[in-house]
Coordinates of C-alpha atoms and ligand atoms in Angstrom, one line a residue:
X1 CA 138.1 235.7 153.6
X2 CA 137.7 237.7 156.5
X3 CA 140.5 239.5 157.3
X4 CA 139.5 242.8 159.1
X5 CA 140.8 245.3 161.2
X6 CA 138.9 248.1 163.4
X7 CA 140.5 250.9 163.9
X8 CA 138.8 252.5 167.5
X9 CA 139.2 255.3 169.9
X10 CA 138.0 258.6 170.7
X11 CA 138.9 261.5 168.0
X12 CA 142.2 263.1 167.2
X13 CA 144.3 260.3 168.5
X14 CA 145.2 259.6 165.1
X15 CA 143.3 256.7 164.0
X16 CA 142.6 258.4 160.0
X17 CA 146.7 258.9 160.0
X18 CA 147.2 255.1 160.4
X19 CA 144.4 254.0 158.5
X20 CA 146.0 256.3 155.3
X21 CA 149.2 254.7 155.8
X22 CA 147.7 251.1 156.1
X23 CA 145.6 251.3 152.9
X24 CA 146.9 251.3 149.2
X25 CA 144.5 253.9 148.2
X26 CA 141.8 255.9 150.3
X27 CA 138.0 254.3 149.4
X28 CA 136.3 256.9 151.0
X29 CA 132.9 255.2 150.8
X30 CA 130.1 257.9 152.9
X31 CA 127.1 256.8 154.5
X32 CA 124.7 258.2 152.8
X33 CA 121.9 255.6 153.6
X34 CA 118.8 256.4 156.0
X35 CA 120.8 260.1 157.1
X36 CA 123.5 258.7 158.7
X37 CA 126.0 261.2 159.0
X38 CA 128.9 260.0 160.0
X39 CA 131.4 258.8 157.6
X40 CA 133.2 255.5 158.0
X41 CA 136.4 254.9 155.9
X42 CA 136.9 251.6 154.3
X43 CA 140.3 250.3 152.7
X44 CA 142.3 247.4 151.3
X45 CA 146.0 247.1 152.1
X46 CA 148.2 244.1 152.7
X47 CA 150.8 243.3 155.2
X48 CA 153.4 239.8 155.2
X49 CA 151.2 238.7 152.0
X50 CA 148.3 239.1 153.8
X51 CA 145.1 241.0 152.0
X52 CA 143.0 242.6 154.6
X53 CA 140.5 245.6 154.8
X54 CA 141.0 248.5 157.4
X55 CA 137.6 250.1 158.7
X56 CA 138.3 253.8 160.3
X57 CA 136.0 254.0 162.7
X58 CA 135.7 258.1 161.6
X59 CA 134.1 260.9 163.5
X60 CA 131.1 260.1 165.5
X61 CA 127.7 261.9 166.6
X62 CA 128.7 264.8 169.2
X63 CA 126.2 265.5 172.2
X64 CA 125.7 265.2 175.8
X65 CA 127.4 262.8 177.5
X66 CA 124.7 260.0 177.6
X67 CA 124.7 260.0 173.4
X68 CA 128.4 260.2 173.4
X69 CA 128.8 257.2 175.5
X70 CA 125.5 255.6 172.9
X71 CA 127.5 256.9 169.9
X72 CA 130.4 255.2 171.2
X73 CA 128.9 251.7 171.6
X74 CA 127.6 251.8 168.6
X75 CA 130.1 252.8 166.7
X76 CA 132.6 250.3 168.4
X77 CA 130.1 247.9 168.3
X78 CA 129.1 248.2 164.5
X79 CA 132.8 248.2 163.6
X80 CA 133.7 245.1 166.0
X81 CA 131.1 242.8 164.9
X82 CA 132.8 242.5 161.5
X83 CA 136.9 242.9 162.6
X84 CA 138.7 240.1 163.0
X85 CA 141.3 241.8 165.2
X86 CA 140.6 244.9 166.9
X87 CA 143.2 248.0 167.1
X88 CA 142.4 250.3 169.9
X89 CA 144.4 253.6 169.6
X90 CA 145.5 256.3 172.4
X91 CA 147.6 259.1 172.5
X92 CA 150.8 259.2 174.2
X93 CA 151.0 262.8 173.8
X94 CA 147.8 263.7 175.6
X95 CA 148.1 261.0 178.1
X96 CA 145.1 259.0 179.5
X97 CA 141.5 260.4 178.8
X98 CA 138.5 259.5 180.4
X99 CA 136.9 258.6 177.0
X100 CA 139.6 255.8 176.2
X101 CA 138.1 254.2 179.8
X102 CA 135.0 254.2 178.0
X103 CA 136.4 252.6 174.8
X104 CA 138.0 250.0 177.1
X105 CA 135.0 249.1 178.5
X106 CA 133.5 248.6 175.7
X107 CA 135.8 246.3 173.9
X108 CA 136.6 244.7 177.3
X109 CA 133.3 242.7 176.6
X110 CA 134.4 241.7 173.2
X111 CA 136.1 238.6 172.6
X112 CA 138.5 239.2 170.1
X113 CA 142.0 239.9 169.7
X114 CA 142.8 243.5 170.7
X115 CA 146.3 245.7 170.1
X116 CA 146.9 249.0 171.9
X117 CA 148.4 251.2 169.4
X118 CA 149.9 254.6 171.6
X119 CA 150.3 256.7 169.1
X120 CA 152.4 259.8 168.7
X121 CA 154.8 257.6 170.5
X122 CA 157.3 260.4 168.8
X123 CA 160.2 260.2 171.0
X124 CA 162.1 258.4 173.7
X125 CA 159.6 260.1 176.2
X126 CA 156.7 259.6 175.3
X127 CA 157.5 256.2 174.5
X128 CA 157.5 255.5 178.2
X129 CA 154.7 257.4 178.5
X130 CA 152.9 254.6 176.6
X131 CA 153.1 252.1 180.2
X132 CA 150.2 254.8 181.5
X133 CA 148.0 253.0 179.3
X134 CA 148.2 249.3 181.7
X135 CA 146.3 251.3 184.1
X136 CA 142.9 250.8 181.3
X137 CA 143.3 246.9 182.5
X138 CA 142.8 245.6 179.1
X139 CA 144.7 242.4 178.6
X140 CA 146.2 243.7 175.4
X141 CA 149.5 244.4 174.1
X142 CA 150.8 248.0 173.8
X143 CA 152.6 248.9 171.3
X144 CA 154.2 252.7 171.1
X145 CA 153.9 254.0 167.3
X146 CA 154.1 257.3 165.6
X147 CA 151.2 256.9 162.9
X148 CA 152.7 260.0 161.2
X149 CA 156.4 258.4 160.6
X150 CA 155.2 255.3 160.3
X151 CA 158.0 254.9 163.6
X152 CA 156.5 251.3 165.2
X153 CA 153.9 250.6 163.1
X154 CA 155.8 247.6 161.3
X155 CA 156.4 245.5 164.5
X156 CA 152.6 246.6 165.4
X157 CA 151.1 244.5 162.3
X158 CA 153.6 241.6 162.1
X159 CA 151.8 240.8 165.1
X160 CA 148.3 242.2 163.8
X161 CA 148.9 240.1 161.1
X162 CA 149.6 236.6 162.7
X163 CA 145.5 236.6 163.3
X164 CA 145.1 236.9 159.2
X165 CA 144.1 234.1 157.2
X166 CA 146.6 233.3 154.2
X167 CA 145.5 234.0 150.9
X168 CA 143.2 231.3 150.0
X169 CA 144.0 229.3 147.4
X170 CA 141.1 229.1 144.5
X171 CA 138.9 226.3 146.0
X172 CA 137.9 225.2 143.0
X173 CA 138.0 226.2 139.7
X174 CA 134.0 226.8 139.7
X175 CA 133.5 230.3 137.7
X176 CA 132.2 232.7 140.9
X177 CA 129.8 235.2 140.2
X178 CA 128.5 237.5 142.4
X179 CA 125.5 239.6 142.2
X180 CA 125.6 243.4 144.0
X181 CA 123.9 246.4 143.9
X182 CA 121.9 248.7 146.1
X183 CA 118.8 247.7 148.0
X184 CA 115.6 247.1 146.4
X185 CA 117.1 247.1 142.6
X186 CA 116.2 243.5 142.6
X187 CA 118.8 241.0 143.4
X188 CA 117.1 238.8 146.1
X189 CA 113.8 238.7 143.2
X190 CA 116.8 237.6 140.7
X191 CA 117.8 234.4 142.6
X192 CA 114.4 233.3 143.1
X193 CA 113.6 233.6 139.9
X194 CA 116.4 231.5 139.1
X195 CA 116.1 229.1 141.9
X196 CA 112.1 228.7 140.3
X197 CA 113.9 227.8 137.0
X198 CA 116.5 225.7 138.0
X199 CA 115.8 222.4 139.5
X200 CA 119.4 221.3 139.6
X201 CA 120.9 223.7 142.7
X202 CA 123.4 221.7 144.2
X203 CA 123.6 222.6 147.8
X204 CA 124.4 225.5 149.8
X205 CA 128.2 225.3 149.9
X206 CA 129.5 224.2 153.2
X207 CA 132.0 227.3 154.8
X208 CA 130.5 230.4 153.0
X209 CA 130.6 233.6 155.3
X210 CA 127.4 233.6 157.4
X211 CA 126.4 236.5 155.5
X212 CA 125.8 235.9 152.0
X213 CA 125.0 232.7 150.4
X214 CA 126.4 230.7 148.0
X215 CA 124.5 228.5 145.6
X216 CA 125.9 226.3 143.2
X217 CA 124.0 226.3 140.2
X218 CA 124.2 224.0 136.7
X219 CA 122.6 225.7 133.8
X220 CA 123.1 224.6 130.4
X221 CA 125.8 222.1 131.9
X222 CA 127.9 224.7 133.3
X223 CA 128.8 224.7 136.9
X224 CA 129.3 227.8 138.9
X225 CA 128.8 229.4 142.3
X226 CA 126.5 232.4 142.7
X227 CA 126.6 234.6 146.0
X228 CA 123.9 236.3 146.5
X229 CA 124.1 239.3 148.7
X230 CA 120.4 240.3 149.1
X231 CA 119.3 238.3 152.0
X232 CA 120.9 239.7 154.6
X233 CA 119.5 242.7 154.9
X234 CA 116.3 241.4 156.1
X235 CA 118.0 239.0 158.5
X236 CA 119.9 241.6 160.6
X237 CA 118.1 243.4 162.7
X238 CA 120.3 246.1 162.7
X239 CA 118.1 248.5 161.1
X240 CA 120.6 252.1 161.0
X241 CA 124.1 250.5 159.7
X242 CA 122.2 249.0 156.2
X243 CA 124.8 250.8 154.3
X244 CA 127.7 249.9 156.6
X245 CA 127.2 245.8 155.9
X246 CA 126.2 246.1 152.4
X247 CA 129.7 247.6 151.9
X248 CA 131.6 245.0 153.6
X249 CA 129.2 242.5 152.3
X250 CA 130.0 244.0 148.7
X251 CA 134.0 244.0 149.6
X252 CA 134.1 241.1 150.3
X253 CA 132.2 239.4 147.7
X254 CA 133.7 241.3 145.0
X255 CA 137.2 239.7 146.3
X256 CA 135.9 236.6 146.4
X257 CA 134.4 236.3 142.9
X258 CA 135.4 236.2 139.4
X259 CA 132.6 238.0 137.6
X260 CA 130.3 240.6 139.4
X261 CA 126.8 241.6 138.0
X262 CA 126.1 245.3 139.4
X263 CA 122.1 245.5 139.3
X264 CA 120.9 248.8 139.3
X265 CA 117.1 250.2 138.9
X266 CA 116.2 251.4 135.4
X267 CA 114.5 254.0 136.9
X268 CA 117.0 255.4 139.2
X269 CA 120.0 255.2 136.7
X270 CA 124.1 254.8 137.7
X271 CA 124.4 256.0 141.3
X272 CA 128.0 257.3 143.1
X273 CA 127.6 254.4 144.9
X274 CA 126.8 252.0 141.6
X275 CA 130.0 253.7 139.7
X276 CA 132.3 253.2 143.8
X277 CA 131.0 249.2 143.8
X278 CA 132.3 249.0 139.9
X279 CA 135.2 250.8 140.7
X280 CA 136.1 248.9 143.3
X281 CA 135.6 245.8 141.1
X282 CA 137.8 246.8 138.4
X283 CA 140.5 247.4 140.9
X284 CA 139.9 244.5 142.0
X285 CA 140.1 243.3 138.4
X286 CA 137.0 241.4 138.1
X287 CA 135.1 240.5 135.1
X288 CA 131.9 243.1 135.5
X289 CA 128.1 243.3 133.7
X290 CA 125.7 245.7 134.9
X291 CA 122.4 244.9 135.2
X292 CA 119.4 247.3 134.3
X293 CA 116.8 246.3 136.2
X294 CA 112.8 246.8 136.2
X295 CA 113.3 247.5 132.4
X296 CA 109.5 247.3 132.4
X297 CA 108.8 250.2 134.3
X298 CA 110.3 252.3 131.6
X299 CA 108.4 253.9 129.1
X300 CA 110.1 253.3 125.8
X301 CA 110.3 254.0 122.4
X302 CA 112.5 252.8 119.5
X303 CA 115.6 254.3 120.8
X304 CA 115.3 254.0 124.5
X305 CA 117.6 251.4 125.1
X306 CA 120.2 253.1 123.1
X307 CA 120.4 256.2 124.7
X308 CA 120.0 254.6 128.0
X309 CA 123.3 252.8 126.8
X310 CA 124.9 256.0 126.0
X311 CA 124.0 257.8 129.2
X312 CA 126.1 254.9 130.9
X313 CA 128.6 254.6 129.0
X314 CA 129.4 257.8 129.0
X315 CA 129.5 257.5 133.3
X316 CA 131.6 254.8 132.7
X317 CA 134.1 256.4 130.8
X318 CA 137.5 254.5 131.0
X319 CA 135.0 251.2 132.0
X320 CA 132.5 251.6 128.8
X321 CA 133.9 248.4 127.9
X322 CA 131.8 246.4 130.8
X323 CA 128.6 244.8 128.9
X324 CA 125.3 246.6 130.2
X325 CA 121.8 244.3 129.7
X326 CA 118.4 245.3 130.1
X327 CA 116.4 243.2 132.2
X328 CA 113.0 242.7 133.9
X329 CA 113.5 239.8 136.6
X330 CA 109.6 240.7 137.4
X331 CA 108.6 239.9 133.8
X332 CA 110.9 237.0 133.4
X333 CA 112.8 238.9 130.8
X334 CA 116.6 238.6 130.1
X335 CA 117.1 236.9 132.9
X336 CA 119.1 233.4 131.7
X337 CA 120.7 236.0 129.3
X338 CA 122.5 237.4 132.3
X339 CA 123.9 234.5 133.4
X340 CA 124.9 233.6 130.4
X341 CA 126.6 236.8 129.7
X342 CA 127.9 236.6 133.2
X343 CA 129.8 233.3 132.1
X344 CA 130.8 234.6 129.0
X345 CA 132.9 237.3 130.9
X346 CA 134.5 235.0 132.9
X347 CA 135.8 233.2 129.8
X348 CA 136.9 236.4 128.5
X349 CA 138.9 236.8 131.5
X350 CA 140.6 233.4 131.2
X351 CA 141.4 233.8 127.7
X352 CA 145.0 233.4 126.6
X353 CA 145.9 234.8 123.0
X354 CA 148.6 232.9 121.4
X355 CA 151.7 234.8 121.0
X356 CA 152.5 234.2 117.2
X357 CA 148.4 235.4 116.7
X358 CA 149.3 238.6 118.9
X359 CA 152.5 239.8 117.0
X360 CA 150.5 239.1 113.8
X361 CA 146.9 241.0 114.3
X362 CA 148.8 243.5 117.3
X363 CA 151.9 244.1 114.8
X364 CA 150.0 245.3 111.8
X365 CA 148.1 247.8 113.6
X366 CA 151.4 248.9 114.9
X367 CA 152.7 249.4 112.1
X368 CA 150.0 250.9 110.9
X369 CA 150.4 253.4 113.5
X370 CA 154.1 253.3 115.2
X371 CA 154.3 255.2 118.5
X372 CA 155.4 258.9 117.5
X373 CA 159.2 259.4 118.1
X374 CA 160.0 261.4 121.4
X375 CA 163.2 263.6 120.6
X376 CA 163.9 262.3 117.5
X377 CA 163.8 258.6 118.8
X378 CA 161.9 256.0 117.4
X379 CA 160.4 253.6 119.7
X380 CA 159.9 250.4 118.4
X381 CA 158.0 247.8 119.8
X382 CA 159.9 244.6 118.8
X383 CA 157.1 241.9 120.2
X384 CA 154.8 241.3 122.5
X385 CA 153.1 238.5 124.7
X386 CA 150.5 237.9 126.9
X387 CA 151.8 236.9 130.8
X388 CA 150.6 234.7 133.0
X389 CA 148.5 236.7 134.8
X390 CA 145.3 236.4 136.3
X391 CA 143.3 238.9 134.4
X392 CA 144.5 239.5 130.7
X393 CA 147.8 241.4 130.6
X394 CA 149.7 241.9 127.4
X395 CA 153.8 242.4 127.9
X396 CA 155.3 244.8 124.5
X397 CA 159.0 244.9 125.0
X398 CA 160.3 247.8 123.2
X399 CA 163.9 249.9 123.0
X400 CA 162.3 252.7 125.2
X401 CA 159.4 251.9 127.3
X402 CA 159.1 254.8 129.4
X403 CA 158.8 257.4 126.0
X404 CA 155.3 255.0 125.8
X405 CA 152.7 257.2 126.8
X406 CA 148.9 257.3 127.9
X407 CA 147.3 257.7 124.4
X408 CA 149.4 255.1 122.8
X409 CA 149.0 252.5 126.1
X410 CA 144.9 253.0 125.3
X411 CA 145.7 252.3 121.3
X412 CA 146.9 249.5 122.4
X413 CA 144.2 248.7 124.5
X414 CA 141.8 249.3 122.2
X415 CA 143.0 247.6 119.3
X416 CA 143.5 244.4 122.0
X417 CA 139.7 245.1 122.8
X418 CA 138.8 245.2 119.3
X419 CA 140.4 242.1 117.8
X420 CA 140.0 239.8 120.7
X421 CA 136.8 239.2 122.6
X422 CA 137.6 240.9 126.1
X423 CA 133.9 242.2 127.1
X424 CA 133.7 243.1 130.9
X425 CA 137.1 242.1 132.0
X426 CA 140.2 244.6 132.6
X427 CA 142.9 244.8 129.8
X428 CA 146.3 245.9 131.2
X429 CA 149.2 246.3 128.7
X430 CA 153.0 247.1 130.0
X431 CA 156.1 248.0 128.5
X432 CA 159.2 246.6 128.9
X433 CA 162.6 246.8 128.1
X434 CA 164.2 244.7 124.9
Ligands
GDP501 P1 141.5 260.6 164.4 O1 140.5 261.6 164.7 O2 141.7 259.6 165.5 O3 141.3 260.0 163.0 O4 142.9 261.4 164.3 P2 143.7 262.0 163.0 O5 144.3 260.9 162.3 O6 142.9 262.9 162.3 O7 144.9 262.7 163.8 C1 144.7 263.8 164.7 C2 145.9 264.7 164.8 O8 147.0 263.9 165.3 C3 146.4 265.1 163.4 O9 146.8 266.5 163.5 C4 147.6 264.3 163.1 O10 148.5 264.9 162.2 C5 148.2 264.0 164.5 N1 148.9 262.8 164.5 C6 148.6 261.6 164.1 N2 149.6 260.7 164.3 C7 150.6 261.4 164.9 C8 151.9 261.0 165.4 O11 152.3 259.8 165.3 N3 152.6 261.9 166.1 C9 152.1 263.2 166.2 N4 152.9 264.1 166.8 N5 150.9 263.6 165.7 C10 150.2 262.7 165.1
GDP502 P1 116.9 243.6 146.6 O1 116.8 244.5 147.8 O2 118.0 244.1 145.6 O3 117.1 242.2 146.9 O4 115.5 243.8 145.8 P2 114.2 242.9 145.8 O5 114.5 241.7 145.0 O6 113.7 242.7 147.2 O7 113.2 243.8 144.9 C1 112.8 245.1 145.4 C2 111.4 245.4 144.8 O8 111.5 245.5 143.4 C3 110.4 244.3 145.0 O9 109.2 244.8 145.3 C4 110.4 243.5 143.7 O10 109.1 242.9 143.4 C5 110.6 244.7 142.7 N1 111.3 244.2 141.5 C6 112.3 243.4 141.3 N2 112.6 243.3 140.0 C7 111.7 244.0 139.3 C8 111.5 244.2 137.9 O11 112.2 243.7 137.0 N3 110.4 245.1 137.6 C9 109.7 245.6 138.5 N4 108.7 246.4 138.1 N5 109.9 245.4 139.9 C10 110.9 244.6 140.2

């Protein structure tokens, strides 16, 4: 899956505007590796069925002219290695500038699909004002939009959109793990440690993204694909954008996989940027475990672990349900555990709770505690089911679903979590109408 678009061009054209109407929520995801100060914006929207991620190519490093032109390269470059079509923006309302001559140049020497988007195309006017833009000599389409209406914007990504890959369908029904976390917590010392252990790897399956690697491993007679994002790291040579890849790296595994194991370091504890690659996850609604690593470096005492579970759990909030395990892939310790855990999530994702079982157990505690009357109304919930939905989703039809409210909703939830075994995986419950 690799459907991404780079939004380019020099500042205040309007790029962020587009990019916040494009994505279904901003993932503001900062730089904040090796002192890179410039922010790059990340986000997942979809167009004709389409899932793709944007990248806002952001602010960039002011200076002379000499670093702008640098900061420019790089920042088109860093961007355009990863896109799959490329959206170069101008503005209609400013007319030609010399830096978009230096954006052209730049993506003149890339060979990939690229879209003109002259923005703040507002009116009649300025739409014409949009044919300046042939004068760059780029053998792209232009298409005048207003990124603040939205005005052209549609037409602009049915066509953007044509270079996107379909949705794939599940390859195979092979449970997909995935294993992320920041540098150094220990994810490339993981796989070798199981790659030691396991003489049965399959192959290296044929297709995967250049950039991570899948395995296919059999343990205990199950089958299931591991990606592994560590490696690549060491094989670019790219040594400032660290943080930019292992974001899309992490993106675009998490997409692609059923269960994620976030690794942190024991020593370091939950980072921003553990509790954004969970988040992401659970929007994503994947099965999740976290992973605390280099376990042996901690001193401990009797109630060490505990607390340490607290700590978390208590970052977690909303997600304390994801499992947490403690282990030392240097030491060996906990490590088959994970995997095993890992699988065990993925069942729990799968699993489907018949629906005479659900109005029995779910119905008692319902009645055991109705949903308090709004107004004088009682609100019964009459039954419920389970749909068909990927991740575990449980349907109560009831005479007034919308008096349901939060509190009740995470009852529900709860009580779901606490007679059925659904460790690590999202529960979502809806209301409907009888
Ligand atoms: P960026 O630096 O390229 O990300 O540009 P921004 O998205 O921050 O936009 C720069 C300015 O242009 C902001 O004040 C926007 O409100 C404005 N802007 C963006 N799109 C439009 C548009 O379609 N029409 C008009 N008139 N203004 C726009
Ligand atoms: P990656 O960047 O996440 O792939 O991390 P690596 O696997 O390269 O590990 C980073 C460093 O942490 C290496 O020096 C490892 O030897 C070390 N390391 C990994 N796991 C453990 C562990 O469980 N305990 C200790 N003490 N060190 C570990």
């Amino acid at each position: 899956m690799s459907n991404i678009l780079a939004i380019v061009g020099r500042p205040n054209v309007g790029k962020s505007t587009l990019f916040n109407r494009l994505v279904e929520r901003r993932q503001a995801i900062m730089d904040n590796e090796s002192g890179v100060t410039r922010d790059r914006h990340y986000g997942h929207g979809e167009w004709n069925g389409k899932p793709f991620t944007a990248i806002d190519t952001g602010g960039y490093v002011e200076g002379s002219d000499d670093i702008f032109e640098e900061a420019i390269r790089r920042q088109v470059k860093e961007a355009l290695k990863e896109a799959s079509v490329i959206l170069f923006m101008v503005d209609c309302d400013t007319g030609l500038h010399g830096l978009d001559q230096n954006f052209a140049n730049v993506i003149r020497e890339i060979d990939k699909p690229v879209y003109l988007a002259a923005n703040k195309a507002d009116n009649r006017e300025r739409m014409l004002a949009a044919n300046e833009f042939y004068s760059l000599g780029l053998n792209a389409p232009i298409f005048p939009i207003a990124a603040i209406s939205g005005s052209g914007t549609g037409d602009l990504l049915d066509e953007v959109a044509n270079h996107f890959k379909d949705r794939e369908p599940d390859q195979n029904d092979l449970p997909k793990i995935s294993i992320l976390g920041r540098p150094n917590v220990g994810k490339s010392s993981f796989v070798n440690v199981l790659i030691g252990k396991e003489r049965s790897i399959v192959t290296n399956v044929a297709g995967t993204t250049r950039d991570a690697t899948d395995t296919r491993y059999n343990l205990y007679g199950k089958d299931f694909l591991l990606t592994d994002t560590a490696g690549i790291r060491r094989k670019s040579k790219v040594h400032e954008n660290i943080e930019f890849y292992s974001v899309m790296r992490a993106i675009r595994a998490i997409r692609d996989s059923d269960v994620c194991i976030v690794m942190i370091d024991a020593q370091i504890g939950l980072t921003s940027q553990d509790m954004n690659i969970i988040g992401l996850a659970d929007k994503h609604k994947k099965g999740i475990i976290l992973m605390v690593n280099k376990w042996d470096l901690i001193e401990k005492s009797s109630h060490t672990a505990n607390e340490f579970r607290e700590s978390i759990e208590n970052k977690l909030g909303h997600l304390s349900h994801v499992p947490i395990i403690f282990t030392s892939v240097m030491n060996k310790q906990r490590v088959m555990q994970t995997l095993e855990l890992a699988l065990n999530v993925y069942e729990n994702r799968l699993r489907k709770v018949p629906t005479s079982k659900l109005n029995e157990i779910i119905g008692k505690e319902i009645e055991s505690y109705p949903p308090p009357a709004v107004r004088g109304r009682y609100i019964k919930i009459k039954y419920m089911t389970q749909l068909p939905t990927q991740t575990p989703t449980f349907a109560f039809f009831c005479n007034f679903p919308q008096h349901i409210k939060e509190p009740y909703q995470r009852y529900l939830t709860n009580k779901l979590r606490k007679h059925f075994d659904f460790k690590g995986v999202p529960v979502k419950v809806v209301f409907r109408k009888k």
